XYZ file of C-alpha atoms in Angstrom:
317
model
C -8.271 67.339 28.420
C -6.543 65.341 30.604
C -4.259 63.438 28.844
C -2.849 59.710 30.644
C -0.336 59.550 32.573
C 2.007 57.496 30.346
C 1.565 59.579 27.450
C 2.172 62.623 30.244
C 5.448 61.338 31.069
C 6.853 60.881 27.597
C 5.711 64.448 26.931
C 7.612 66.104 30.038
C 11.022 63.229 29.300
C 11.102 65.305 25.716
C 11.351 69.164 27.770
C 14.854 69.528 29.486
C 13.218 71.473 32.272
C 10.297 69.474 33.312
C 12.558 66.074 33.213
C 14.911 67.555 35.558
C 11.728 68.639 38.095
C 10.207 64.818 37.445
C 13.458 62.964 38.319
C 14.064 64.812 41.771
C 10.239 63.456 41.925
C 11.056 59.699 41.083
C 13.637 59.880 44.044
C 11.424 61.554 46.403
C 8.897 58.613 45.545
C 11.632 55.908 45.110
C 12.661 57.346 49.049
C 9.257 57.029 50.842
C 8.733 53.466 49.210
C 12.014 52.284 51.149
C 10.866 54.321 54.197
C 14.017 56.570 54.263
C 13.416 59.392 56.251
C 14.177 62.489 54.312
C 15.665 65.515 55.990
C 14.119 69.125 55.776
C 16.009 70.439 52.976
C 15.425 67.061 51.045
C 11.548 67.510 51.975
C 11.508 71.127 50.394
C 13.193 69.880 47.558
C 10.345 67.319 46.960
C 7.565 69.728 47.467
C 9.164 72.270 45.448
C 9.682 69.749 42.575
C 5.941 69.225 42.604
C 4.946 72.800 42.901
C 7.429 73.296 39.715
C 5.236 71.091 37.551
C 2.502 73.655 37.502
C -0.001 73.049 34.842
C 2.158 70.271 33.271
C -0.184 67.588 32.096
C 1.822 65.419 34.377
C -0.087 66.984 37.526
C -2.923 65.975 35.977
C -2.678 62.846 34.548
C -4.849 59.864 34.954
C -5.060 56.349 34.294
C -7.668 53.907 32.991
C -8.580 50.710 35.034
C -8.424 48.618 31.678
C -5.530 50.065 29.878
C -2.277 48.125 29.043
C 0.945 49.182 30.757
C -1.695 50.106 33.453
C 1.127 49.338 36.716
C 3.889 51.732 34.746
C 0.750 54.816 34.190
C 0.275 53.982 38.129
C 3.511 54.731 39.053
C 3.977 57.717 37.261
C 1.282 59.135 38.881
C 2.346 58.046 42.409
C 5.764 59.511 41.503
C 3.897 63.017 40.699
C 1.910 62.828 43.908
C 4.192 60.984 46.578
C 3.446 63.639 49.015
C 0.002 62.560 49.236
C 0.654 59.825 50.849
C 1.031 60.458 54.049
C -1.313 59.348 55.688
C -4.339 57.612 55.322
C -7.302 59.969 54.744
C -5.009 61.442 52.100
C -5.718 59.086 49.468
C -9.163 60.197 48.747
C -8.112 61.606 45.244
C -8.379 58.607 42.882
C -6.169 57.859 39.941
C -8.570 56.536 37.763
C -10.831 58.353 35.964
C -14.514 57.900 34.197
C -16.323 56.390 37.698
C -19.104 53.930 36.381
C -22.273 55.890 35.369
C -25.536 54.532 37.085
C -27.473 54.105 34.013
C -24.297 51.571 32.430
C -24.784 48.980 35.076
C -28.423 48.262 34.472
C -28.899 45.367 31.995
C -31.506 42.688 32.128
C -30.433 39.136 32.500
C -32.835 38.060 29.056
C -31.497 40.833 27.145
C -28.121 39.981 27.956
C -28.400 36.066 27.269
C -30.732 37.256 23.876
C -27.638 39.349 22.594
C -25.283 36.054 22.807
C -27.233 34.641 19.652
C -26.582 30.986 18.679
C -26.101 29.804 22.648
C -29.161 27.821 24.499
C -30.507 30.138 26.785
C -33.119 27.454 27.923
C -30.341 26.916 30.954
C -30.919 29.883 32.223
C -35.219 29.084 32.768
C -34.200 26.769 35.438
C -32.022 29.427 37.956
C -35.133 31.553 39.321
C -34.413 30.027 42.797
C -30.383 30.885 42.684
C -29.423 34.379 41.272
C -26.169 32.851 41.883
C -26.232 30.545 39.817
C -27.846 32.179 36.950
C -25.148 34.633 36.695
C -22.474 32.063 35.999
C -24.635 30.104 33.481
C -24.664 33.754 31.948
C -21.007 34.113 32.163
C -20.575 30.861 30.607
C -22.191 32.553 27.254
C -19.237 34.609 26.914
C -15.904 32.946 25.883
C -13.885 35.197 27.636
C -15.864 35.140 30.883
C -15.808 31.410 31.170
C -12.354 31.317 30.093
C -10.869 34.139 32.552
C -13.403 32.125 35.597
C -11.696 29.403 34.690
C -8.322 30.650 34.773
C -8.608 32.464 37.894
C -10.638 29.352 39.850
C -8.317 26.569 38.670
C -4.957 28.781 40.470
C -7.374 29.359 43.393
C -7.814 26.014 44.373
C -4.549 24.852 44.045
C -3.617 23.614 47.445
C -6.776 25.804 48.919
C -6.817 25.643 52.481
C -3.001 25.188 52.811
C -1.065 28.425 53.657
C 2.399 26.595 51.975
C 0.574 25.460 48.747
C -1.619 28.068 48.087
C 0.100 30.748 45.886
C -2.113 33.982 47.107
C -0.569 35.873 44.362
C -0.947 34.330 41.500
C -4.786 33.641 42.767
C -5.073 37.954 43.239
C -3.593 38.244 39.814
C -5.793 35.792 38.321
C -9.187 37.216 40.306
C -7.378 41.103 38.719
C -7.267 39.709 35.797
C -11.199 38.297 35.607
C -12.475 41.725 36.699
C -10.431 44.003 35.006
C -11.145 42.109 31.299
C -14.459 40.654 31.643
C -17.372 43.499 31.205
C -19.173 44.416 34.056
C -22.281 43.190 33.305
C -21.344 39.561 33.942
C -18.316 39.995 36.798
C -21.272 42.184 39.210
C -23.871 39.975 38.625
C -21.585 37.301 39.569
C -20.069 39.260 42.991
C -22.991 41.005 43.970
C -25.815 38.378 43.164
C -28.803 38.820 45.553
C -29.755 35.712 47.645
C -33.104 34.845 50.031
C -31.235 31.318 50.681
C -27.966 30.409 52.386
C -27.163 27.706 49.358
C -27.514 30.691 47.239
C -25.460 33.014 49.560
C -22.804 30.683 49.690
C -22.108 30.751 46.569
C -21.566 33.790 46.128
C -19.410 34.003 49.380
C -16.970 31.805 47.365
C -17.193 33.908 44.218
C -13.447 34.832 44.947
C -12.083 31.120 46.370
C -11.878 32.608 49.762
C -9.725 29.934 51.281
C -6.746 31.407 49.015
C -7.493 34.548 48.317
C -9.271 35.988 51.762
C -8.257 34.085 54.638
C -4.598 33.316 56.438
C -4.460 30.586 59.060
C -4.740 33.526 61.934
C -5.932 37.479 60.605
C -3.482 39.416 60.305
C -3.289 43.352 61.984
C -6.028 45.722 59.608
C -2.957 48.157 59.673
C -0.059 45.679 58.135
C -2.542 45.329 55.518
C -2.578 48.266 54.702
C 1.246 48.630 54.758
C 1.187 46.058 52.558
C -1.280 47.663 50.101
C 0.742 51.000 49.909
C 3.480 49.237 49.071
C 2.157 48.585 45.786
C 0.936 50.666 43.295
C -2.158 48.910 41.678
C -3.799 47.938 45.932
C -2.737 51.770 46.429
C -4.239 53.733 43.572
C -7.667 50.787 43.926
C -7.562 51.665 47.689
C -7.544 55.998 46.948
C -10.423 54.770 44.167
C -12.205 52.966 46.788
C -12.084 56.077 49.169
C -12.714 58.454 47.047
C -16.192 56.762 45.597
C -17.113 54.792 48.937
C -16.891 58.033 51.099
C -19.681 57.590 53.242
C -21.673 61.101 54.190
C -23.648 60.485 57.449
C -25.937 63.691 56.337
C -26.316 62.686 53.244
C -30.055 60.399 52.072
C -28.420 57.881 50.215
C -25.376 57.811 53.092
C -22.569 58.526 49.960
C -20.780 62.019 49.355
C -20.335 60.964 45.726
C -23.729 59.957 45.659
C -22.998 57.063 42.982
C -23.095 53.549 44.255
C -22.560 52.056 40.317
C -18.703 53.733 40.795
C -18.208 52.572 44.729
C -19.605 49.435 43.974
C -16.890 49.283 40.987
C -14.228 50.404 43.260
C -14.692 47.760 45.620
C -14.347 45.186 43.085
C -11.233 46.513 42.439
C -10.099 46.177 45.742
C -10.503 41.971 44.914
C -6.867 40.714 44.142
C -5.049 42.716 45.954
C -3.404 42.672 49.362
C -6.750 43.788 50.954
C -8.876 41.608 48.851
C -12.606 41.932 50.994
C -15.100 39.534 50.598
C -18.644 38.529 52.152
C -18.333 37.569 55.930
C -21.033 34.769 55.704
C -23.607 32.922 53.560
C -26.646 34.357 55.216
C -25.796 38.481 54.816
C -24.594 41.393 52.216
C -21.889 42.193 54.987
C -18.139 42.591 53.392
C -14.940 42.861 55.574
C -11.398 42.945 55.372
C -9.773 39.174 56.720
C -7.746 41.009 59.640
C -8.084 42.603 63.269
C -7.640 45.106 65.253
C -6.211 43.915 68.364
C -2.948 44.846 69.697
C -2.906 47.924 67.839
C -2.030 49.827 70.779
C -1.953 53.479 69.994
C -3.071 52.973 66.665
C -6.354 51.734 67.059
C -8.505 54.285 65.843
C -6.675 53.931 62.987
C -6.819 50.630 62.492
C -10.875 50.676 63.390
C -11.204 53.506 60.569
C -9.236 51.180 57.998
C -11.151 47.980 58.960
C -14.940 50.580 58.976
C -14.438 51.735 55.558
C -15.558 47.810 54.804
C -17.817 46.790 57.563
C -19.817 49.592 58.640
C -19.926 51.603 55.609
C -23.206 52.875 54.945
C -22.239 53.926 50.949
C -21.050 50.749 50.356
């Protein structure tokens, strides 16, 4: 079974051998973070190191997106598989494991409200007309839903709108923190809440304080997003999650290789608080972008198209 990957490392630290082989691997990693270029011999050296682990439950470690000490288990893995990140399309294998199961993300809103005994659901009568906001009169049933909201929208709006008061990353670690330790069944309902109004839509537009969290003053280039994502560990292992479950599959019927939109839809909200935090483009559609563009990319811009697709044109998603 595989094992995760903290508990991985500790193992292989214990074997004289395999620690040896894993810390030529943390300076290979700790080397393509600072962009050193690496010479042929030092190259080899890497990909031998990685060849030497074998079966070593290292190689196949994974991580959990709730678990504590979740950056360190992140790096570890990124430290076993630097050389997979290389380019772009080569983050399609996912550290996480257990993608969401179809079946686990369909819960009725009653049933829900009806297992929260002692708390007036009478509230919730009056929200037929705004999906929106019924889902946060659900969340505020739970303590730790209405308390984490709280958290994560009082940081947000700190200064909103300003670019020198706004602290962007305590806001991402805050929204990270809501979706990662609220359950699912009240932090989708509250994301992906369907609308037939633009009151309703815009709502849910804001779901994420956009003003800190989404937009600059001017968007920024799709691709120094992305070099700011791979960069660190937790937007880089959410973006290879992303990938790997929002793969779209033009022959495919339901337009996903993975064919299971419960773990892409999951993926994407774990994109939310992190360098390429996406979010709804207006109050009156379902369509999701990235805040950034693709002019001036020069010679990149297919590239840069591809990066900025996976969010706007992707049929899975």
């Amino acid at each position: 079974p595989r094992s995760d990957c903290i508990a991985a490392e500790q193992l292989c630290l214990s074997d004289s051998t395999c620690n040896a082989t894993y810390r030529i691997l943390e300076n290979c990693a700790l080397a393509k973070a600072r962009f050193l270029l690496l010479d042929h011999d030092s190259r080899v050296r890497c990909l031998n190191a990685e060849l030497d682990l074998g079966n070593s439950s290292l190689l196949h470690c994974k991580c959990h997106r709730r678990m504590k000490r979740q950056e360190h288990c992140l790096r570890v893995f990124w430290t076993v598989h630097s050389s997979m990140t290389d380019g772009y399309f080569n983050l399609e294998t996912s550290p996480y494991e257990n993608p969401a199961n179809e079946e686990h993300w369909k819960t009725d809103y009653n049933k829900l409200a009806a297992l929260l005994s002692g708390k007036d659901c009478s509230q919730l009568a009056g929200d037929a007309t705004n999906p929106c906001l019924k889902a946060t009169h659900v969340c505020n049933l739970s303590k730790k839903c209405v308390r984490l909201r709280t958290d994560y929208a009082s940081i947000c709006t700190k200064g909103a709108g300003s670019e020198d008061t706004c602290d962007r990353r305590k806001c991402h670690r805050g929204l990270r923190n809501f979706f990662e330790k609220v359950p699912e069944d009240f932090t989708k309902r509250i994301l992906f809440c369907p609308c037939q109004d633009e009151f309703c839509g815009e709502r849910r537009r804001k779901t994420i304080v956009p003003d800190c969290s989404f937009q600059y003053n001017t968007k920024p280039n799709c691709l120094w997003l992305l070099d700011s994502c791979l960069e660190d560990h937790i937007c880089k292992s959410r973006l290879a999650d992303f990938q790997q479950n929002c793969q779209p599959a033009d022959m495919s019927p339901d337009g996903c290789s993975q064919h299971n939109h419960a773990a892409c839809l999951q993926a994407y909200m774990g994109m939310i608080g992190t360098p390429m935090t996406p979010n709804y483009v207006s109050n009156s559609s379902v369509e999701v972008s990235l805040w950034c563009t693709c002019e001036s990319s020069g010679n990149q811009k297919e590239k840069c198209d591809q990066i900025l697709g996976m969010f706007e044109s992707n049929k899975c998603l």
